[in-house]
mmCIF file of N, CA and C in Angstrom:
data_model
loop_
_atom_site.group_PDB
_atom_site.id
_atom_site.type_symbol
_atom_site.label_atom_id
_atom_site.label_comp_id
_atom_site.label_asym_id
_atom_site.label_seq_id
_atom_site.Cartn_x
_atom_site.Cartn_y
_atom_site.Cartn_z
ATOM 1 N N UNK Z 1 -25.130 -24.018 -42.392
ATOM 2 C CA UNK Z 1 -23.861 -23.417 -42.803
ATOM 3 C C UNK Z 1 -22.942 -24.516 -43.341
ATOM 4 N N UNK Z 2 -22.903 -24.270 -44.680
ATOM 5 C CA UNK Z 2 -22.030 -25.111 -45.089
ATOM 6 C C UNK Z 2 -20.103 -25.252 -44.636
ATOM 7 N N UNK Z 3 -19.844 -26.415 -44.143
ATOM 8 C CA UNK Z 3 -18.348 -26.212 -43.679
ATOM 9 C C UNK Z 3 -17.108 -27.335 -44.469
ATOM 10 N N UNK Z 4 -16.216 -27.240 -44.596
ATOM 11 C CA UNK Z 4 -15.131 -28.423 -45.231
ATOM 12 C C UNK Z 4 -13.875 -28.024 -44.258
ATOM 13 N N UNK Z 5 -13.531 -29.324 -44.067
ATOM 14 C CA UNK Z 5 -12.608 -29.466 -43.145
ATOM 15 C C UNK Z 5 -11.704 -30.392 -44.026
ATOM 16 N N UNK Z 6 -10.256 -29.707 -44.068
ATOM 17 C CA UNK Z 6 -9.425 -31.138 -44.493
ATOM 18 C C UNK Z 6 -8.142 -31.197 -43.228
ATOM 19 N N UNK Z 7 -7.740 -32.700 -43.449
ATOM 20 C CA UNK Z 7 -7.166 -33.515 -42.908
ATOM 21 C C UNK Z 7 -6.350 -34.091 -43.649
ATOM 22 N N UNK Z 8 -4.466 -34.471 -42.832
ATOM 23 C CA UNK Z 8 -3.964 -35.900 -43.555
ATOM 24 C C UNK Z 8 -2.839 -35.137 -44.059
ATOM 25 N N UNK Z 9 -2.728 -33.815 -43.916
ATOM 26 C CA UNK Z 9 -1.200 -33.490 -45.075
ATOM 27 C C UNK Z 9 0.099 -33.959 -44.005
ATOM 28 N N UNK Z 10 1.282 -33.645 -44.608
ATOM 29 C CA UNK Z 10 2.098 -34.110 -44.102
ATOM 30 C C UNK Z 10 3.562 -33.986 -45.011
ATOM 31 N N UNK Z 11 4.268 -34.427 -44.414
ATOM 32 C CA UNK Z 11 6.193 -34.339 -45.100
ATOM 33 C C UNK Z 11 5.837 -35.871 -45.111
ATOM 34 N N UNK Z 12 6.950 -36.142 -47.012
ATOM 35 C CA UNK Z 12 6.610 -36.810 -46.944
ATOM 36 C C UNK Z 12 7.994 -37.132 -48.186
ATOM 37 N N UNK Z 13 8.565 -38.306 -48.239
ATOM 38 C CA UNK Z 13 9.664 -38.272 -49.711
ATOM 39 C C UNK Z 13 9.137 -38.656 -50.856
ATOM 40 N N UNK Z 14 10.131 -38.144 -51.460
ATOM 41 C CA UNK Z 14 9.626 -38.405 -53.164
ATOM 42 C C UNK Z 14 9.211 -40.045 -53.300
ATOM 43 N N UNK Z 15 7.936 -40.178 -54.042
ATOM 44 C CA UNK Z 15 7.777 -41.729 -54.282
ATOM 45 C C UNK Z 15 7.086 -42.407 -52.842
ATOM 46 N N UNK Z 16 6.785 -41.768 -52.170
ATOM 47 C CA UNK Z 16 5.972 -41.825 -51.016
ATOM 48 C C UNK Z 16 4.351 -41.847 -51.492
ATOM 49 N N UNK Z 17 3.112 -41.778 -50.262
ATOM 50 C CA UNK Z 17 2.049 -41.553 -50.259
ATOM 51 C C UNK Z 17 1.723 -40.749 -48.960
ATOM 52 N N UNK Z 18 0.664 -40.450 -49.044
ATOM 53 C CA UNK Z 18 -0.118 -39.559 -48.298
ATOM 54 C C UNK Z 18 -1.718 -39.496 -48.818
ATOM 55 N N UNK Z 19 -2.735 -39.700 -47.517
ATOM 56 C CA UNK Z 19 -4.258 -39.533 -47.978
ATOM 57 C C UNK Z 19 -4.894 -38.363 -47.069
ATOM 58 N N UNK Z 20 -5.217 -37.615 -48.119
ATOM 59 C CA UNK Z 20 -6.036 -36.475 -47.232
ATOM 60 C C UNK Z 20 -7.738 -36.532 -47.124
ATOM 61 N N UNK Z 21 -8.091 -36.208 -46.258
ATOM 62 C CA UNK Z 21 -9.481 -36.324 -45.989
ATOM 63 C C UNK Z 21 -9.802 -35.208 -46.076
ATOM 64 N N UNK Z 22 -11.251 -35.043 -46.243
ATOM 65 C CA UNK Z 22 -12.360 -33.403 -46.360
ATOM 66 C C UNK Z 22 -13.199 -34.296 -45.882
ATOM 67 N N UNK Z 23 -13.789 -33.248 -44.567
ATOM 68 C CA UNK Z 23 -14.817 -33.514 -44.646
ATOM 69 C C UNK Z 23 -15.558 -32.859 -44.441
ATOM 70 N N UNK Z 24 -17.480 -32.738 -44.999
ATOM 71 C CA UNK Z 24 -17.728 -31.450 -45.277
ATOM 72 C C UNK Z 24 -19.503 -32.125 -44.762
ATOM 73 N N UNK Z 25 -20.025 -30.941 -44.624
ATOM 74 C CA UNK Z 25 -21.046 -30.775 -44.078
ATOM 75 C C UNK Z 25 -22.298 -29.270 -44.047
ATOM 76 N N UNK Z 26 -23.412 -29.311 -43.679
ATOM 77 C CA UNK Z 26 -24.292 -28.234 -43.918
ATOM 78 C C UNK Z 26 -25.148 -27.797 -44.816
ATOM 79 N N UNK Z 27 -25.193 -28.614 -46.368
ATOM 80 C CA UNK Z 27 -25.812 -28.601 -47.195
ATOM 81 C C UNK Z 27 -27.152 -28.204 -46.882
ATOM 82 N N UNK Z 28 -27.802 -27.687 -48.168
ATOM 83 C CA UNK Z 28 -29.695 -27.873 -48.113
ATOM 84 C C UNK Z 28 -29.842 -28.086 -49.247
ATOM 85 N N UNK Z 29 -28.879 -28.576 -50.079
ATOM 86 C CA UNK Z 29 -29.026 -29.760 -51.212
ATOM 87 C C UNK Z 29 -28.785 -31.392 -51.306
ATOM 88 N N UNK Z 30 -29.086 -32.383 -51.943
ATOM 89 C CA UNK Z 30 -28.715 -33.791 -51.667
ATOM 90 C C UNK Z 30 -27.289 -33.971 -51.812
ATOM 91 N N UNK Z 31 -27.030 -33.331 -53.365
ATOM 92 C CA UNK Z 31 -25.161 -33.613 -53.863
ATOM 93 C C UNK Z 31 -25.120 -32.621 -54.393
ATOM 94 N N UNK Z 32 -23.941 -32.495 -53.922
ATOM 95 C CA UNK Z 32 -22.574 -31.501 -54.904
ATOM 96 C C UNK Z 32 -21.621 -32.055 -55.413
ATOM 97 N N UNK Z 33 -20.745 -31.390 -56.042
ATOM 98 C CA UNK Z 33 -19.545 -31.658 -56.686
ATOM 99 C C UNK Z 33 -18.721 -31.040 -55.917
ATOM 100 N N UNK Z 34 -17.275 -31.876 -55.171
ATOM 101 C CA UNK Z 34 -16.197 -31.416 -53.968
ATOM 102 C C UNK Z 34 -14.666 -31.817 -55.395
ATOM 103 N N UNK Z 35 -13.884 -30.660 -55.077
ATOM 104 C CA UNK Z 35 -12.832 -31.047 -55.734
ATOM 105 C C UNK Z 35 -11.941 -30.605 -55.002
ATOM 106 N N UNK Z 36 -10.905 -31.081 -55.287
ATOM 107 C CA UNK Z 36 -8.776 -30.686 -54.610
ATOM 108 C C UNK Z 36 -8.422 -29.915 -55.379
ATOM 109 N N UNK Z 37 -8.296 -28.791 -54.845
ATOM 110 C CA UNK Z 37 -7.325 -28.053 -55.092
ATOM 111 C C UNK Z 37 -6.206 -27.970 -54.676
ATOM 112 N N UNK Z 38 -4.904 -27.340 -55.563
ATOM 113 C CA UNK Z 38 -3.865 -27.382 -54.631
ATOM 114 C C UNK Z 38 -3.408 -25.740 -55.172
ATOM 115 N N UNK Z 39 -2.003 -24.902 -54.119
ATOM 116 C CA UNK Z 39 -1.265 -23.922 -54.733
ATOM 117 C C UNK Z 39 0.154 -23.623 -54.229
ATOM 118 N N UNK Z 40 1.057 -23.879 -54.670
ATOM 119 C CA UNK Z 40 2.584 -24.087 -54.242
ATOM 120 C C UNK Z 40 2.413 -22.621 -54.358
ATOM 121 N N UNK Z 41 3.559 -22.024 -52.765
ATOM 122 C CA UNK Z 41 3.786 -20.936 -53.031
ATOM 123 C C UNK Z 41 4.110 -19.750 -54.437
ATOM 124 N N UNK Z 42 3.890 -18.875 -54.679
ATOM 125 C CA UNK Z 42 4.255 -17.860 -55.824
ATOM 126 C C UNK Z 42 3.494 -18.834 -57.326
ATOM 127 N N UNK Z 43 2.131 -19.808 -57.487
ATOM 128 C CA UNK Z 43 1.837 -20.225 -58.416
ATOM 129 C C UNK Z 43 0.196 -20.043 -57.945
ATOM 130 N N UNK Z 44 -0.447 -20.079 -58.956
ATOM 131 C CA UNK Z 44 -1.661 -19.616 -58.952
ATOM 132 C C UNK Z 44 -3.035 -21.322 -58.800
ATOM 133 N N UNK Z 45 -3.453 -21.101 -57.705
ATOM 134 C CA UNK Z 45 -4.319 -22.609 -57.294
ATOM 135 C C UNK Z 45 -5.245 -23.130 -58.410
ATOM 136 N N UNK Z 46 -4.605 -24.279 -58.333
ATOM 137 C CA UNK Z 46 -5.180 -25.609 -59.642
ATOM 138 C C UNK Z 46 -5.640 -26.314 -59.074
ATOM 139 N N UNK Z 47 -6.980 -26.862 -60.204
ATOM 140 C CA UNK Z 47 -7.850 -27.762 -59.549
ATOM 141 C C UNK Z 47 -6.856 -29.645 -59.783
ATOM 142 N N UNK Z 48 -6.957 -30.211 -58.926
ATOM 143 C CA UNK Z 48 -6.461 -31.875 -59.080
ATOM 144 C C UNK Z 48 -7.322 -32.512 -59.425
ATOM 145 N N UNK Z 49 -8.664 -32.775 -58.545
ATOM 146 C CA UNK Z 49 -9.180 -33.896 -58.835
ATOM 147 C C UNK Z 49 -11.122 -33.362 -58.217
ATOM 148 N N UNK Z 50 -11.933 -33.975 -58.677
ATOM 149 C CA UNK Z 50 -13.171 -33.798 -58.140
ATOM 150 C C UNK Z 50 -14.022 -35.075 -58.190
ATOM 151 N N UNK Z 51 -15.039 -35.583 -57.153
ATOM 152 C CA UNK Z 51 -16.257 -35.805 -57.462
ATOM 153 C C UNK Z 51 -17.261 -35.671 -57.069
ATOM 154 N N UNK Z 52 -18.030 -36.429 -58.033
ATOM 155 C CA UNK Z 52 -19.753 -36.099 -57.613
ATOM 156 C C UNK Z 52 -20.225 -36.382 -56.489
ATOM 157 N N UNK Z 53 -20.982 -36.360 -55.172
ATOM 158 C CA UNK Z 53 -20.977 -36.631 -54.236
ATOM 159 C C UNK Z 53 -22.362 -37.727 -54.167
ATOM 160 N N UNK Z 54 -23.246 -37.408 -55.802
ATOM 161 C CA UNK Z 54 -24.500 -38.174 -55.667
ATOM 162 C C UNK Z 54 -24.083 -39.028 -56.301
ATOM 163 N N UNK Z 55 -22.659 -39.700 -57.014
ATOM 164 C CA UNK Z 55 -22.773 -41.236 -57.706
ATOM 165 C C UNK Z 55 -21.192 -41.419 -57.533
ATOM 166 N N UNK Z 56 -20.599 -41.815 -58.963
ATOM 167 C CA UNK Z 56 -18.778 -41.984 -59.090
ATOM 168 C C UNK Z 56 -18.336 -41.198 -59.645
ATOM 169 N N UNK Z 57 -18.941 -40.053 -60.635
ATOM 170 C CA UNK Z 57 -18.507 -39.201 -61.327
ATOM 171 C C UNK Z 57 -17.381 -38.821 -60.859
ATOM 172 N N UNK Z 58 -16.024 -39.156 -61.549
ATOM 173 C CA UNK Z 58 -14.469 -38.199 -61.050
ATOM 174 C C UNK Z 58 -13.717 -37.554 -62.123
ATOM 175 N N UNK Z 59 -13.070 -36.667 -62.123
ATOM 176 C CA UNK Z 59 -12.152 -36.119 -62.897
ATOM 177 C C UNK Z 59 -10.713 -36.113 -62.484
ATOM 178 N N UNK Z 60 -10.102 -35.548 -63.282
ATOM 179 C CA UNK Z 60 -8.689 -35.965 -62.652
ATOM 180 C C UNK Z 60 -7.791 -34.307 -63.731
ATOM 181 N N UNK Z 61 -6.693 -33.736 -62.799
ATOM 182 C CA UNK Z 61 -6.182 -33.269 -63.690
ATOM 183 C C UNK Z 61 -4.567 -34.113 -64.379
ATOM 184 N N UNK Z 62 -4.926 -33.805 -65.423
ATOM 185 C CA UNK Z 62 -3.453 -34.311 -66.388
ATOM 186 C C UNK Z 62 -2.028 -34.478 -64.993
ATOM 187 N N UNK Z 63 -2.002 -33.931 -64.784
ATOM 188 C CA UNK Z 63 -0.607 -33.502 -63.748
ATOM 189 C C UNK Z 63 -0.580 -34.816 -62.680
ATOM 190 N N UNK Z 64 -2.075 -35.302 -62.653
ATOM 191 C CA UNK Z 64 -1.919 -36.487 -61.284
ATOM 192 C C UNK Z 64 -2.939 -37.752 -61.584
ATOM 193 N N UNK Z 65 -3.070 -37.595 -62.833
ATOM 194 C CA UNK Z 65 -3.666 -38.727 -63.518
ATOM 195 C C UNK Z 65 -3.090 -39.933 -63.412
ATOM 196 N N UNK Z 66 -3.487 -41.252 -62.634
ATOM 197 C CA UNK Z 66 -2.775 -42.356 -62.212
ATOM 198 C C UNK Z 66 -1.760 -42.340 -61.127
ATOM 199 N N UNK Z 67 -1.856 -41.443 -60.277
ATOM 200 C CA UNK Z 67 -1.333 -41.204 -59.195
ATOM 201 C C UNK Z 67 -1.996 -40.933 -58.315
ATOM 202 N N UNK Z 68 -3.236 -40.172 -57.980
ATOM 203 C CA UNK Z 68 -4.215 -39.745 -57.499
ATOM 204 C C UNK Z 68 -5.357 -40.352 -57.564
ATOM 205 N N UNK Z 69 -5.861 -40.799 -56.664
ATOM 206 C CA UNK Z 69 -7.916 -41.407 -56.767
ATOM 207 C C UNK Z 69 -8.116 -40.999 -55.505
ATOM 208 N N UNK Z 70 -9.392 -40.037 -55.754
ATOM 209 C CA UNK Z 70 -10.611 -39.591 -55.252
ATOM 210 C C UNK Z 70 -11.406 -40.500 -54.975
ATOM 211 N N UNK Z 71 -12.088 -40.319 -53.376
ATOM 212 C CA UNK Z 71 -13.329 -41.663 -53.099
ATOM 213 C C UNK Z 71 -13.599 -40.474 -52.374
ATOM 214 N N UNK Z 72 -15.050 -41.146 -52.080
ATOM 215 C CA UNK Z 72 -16.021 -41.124 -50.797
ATOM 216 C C UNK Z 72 -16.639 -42.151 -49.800
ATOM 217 N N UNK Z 73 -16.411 -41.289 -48.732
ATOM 218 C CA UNK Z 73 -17.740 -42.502 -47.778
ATOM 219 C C UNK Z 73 -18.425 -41.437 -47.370
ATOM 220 N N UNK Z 74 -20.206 -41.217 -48.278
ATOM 221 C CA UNK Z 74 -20.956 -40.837 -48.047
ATOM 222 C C UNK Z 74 -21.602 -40.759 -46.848
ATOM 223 N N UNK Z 75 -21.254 -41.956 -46.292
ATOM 224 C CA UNK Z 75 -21.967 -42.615 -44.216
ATOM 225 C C UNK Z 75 -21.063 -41.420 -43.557
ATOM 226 N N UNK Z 76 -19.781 -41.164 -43.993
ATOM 227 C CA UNK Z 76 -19.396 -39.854 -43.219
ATOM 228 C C UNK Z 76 -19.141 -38.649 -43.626
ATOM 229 N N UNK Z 77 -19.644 -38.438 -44.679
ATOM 230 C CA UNK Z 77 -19.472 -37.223 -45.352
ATOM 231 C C UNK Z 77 -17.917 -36.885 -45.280
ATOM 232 N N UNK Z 78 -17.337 -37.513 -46.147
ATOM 233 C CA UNK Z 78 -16.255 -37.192 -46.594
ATOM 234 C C UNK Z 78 -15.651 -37.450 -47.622
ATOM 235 N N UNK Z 79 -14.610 -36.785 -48.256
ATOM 236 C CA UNK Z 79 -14.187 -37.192 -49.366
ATOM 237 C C UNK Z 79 -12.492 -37.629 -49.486
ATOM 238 N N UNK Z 80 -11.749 -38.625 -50.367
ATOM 239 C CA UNK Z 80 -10.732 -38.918 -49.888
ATOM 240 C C UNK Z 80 -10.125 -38.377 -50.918
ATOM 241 N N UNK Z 81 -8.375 -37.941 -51.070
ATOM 242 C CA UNK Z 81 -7.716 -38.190 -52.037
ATOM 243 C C UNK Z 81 -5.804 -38.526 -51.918
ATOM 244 N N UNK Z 82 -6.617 -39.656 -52.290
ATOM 245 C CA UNK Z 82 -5.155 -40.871 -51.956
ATOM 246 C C UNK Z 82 -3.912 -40.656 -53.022
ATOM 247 N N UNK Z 83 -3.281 -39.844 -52.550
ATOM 248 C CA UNK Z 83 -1.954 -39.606 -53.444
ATOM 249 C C UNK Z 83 -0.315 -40.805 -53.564
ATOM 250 N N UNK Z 84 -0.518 -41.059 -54.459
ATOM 251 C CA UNK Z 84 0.689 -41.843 -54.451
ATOM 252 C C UNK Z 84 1.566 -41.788 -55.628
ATOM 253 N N UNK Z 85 3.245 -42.287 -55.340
ATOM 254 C CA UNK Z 85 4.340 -41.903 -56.104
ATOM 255 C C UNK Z 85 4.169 -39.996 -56.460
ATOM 256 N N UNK Z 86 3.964 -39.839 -55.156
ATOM 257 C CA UNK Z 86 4.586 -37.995 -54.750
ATOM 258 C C UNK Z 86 5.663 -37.910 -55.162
ATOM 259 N N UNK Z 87 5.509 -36.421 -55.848
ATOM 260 C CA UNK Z 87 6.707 -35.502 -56.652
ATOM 261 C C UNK Z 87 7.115 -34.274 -55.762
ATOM 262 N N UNK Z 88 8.219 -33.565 -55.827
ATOM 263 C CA UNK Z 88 8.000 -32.843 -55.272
ATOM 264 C C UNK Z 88 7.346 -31.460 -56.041
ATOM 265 N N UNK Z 89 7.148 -31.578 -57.039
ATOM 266 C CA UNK Z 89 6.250 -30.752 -57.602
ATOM 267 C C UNK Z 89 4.711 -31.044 -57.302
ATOM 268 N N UNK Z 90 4.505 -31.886 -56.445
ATOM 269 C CA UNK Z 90 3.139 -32.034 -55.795
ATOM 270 C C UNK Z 90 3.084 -31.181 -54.113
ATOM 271 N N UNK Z 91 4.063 -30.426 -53.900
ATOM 272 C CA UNK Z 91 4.381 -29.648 -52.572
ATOM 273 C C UNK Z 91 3.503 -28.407 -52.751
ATOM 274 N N UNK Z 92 2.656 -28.383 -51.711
ATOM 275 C CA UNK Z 92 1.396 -26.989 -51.986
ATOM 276 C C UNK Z 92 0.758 -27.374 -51.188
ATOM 277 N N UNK Z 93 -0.022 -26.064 -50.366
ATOM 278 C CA UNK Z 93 -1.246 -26.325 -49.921
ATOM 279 C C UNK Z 93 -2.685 -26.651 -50.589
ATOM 280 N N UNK Z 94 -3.535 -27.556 -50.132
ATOM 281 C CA UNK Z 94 -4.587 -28.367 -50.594
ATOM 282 C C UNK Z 94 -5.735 -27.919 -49.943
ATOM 283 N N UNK Z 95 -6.271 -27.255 -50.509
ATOM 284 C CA UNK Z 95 -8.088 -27.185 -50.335
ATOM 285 C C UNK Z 95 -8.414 -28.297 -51.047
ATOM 286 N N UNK Z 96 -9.630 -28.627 -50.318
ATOM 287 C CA UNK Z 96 -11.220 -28.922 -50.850
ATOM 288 C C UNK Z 96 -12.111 -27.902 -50.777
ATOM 289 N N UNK Z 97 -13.060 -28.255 -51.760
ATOM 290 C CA UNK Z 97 -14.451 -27.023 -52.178
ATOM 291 C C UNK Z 97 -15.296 -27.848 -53.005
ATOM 292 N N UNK Z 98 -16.634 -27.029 -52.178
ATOM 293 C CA UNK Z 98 -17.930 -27.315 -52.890
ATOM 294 C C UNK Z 98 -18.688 -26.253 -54.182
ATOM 295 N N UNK Z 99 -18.973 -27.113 -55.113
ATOM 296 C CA UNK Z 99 -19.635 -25.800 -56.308
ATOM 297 C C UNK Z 99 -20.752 -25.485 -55.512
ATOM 298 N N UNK Z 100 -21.552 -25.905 -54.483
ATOM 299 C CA UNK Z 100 -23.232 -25.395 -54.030
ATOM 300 C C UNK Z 100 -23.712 -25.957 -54.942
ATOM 301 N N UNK Z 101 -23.887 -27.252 -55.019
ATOM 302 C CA UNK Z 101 -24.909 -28.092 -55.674
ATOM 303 C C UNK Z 101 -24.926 -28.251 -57.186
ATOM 304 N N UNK Z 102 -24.275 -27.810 -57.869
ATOM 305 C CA UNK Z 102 -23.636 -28.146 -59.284
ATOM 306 C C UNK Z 102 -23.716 -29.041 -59.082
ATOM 307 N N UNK Z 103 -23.789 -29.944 -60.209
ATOM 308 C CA UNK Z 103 -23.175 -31.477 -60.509
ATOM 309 C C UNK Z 103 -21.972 -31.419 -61.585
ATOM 310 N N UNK Z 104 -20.981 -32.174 -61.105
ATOM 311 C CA UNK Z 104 -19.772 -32.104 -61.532
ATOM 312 C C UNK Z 104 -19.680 -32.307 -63.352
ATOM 313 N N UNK Z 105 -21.053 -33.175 -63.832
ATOM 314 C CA UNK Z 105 -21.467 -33.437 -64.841
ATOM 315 C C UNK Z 105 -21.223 -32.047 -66.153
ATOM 316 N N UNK Z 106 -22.313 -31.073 -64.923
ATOM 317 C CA UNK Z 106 -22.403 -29.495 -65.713
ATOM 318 C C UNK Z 106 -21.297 -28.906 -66.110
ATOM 319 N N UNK Z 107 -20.191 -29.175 -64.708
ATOM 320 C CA UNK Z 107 -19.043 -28.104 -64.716
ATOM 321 C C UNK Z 107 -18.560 -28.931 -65.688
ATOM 322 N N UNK Z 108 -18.276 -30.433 -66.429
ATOM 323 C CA UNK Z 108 -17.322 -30.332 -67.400
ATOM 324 C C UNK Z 108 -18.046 -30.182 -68.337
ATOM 325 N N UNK Z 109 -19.366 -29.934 -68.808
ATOM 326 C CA UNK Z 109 -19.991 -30.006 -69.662
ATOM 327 C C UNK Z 109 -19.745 -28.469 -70.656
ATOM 328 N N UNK Z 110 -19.484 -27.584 -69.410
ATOM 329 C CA UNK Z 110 -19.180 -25.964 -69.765
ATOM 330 C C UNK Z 110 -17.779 -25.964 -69.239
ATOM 331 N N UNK Z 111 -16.867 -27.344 -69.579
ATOM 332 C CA UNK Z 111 -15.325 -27.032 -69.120
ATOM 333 C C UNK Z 111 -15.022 -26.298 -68.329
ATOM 334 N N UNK Z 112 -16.170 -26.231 -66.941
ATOM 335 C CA UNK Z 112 -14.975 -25.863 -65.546
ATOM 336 C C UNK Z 112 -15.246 -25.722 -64.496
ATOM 337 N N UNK Z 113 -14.901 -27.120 -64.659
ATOM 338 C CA UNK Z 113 -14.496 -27.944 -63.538
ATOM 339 C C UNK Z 113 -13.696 -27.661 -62.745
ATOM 340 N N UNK Z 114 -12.863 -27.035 -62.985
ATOM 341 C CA UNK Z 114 -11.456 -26.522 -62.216
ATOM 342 C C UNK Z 114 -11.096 -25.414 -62.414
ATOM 343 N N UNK Z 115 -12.382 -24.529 -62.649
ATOM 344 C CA UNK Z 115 -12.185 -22.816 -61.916
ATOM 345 C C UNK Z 115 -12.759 -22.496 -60.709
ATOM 346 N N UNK Z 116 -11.782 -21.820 -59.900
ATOM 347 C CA UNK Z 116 -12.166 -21.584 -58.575
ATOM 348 C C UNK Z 116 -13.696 -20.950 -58.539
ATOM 349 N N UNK Z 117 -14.024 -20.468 -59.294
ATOM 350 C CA UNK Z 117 -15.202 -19.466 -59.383
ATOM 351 C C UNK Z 117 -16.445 -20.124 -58.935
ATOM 352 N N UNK Z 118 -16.452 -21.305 -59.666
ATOM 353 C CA UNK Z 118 -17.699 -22.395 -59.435
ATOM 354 C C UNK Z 118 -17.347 -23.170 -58.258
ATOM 355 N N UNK Z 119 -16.578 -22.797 -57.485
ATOM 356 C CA UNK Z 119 -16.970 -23.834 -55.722
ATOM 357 C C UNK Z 119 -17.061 -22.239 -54.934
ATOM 358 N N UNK Z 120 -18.597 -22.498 -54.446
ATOM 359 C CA UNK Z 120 -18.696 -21.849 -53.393
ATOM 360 C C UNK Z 120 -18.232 -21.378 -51.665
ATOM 361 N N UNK Z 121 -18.027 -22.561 -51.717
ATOM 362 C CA UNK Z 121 -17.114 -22.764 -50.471
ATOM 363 C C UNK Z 121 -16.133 -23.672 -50.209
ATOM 364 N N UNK Z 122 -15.303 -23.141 -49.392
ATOM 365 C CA UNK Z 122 -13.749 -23.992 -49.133
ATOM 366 C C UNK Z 122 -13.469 -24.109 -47.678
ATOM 367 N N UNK Z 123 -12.366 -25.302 -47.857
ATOM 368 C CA UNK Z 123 -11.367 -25.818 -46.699
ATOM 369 C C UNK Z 123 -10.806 -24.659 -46.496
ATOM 370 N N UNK Z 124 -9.717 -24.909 -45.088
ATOM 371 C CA UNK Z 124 -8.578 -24.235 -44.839
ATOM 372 C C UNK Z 124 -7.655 -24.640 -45.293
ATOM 373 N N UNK Z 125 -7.504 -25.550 -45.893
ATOM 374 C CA UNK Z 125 -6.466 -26.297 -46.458
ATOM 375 C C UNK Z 125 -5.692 -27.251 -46.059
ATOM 376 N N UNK Z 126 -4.757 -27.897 -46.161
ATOM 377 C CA UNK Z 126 -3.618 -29.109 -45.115
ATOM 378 C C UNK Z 126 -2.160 -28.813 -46.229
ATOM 379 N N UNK Z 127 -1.245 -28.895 -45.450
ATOM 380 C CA UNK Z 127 -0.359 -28.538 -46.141
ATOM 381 C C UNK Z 127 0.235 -29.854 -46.532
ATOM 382 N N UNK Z 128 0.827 -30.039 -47.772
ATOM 383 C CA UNK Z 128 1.611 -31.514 -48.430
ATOM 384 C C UNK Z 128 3.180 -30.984 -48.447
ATOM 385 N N UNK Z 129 4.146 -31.521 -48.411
ATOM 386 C CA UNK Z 129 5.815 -31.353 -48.605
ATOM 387 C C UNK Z 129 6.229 -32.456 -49.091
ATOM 388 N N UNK Z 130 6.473 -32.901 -50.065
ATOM 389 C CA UNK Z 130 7.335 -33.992 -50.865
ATOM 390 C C UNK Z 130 8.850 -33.438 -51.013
ATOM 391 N N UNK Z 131 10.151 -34.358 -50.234
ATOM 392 C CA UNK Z 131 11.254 -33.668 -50.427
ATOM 393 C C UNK Z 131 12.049 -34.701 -50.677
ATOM 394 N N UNK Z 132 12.714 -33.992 -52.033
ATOM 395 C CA UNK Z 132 13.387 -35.444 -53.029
ATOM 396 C C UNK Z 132 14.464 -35.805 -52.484
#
C-alpha cells in the first residue's frame, strides 16, 4: 500500500524559510515521480515542484523558481522541499503525490507534470502561513 506522509509546515514571516518533508513508501515499482502541490483556500491546487525519484530530474513551477529546491534522500525515502524568501502568496496547504511509476521525464514530455490527474496517490498535506 502505497503511503506519503508530509511534514515541516509551519507560520512563518515574509522572507523567512521553511522545509517540508514527504515521506513516502509501499511501491511495487523502483521510481516514481513525487511532486508539491499546494492550494490556498477558495483557489484551485497547483503543482510547485517535482522529482524523479530514480535520478535528479526536477521541475519547478514559474511562481517558485529560485526560491524553492526539491531533494531527496533515497536511504529514507523521502523527498524535501526547501522553501525560501516566503511570500505570503505562498500560504496554502501542501501535498505531496506520486504519478504510480511515471517518470517525471513522460509527464513533461506530454506537458503534465502538474495535473492532479497523473499522481495516483497523495499526502494529507502540512499546512504553510507566511504573514507579511
Amino acid at each position: 500500500q502505497v503511503q506519503l506522509r508530509e511534514s515541516g509546515g509551519g507560520q512563518v514571516q515574509a522572507g523567512g524559510t521553511l522545509r517540508l518533508a514527504c515521506t513516502h513508501s509501499g511501491y511495487t515499482y523502483k521510481s516514481t515521480c513525487v511532486a508539491w502541490f499546494r492550494q490556498a483556500p477558495g483557489r484551485e491546487r497547483e503543482g510547485v515542484a517535482s522529482i524523479y525519484t530514480g535520478g535528479d530530474d526536477t521541475a519547478y513551477a514559474a511562481s517558485v523558481k529560485g526560491r524553492f529546491a526539491i531533494s531527496q534522500d533515497n536511504a529514507k525515502n523521502t523527498i524535501f522541499l526547501q522553501m525560501n524568501n516566503l511570500k505570503p502568496e505562498d500560504t496554502a496547504m501542501y501535498y505531496c503525490a506520486s504519478s504510480g511509476g511515471v517518470p517525471c521525464d513522460t509527464l513533461r514530455a506530454l506537458d503534465r507534470m502538474f495535473l492532479q490527474v497523473e499522481y495516483d496517490y497523495w499526502g494529507q498535506g502540512t499546512q504553510v502561513t507566511v504573514s507579511s
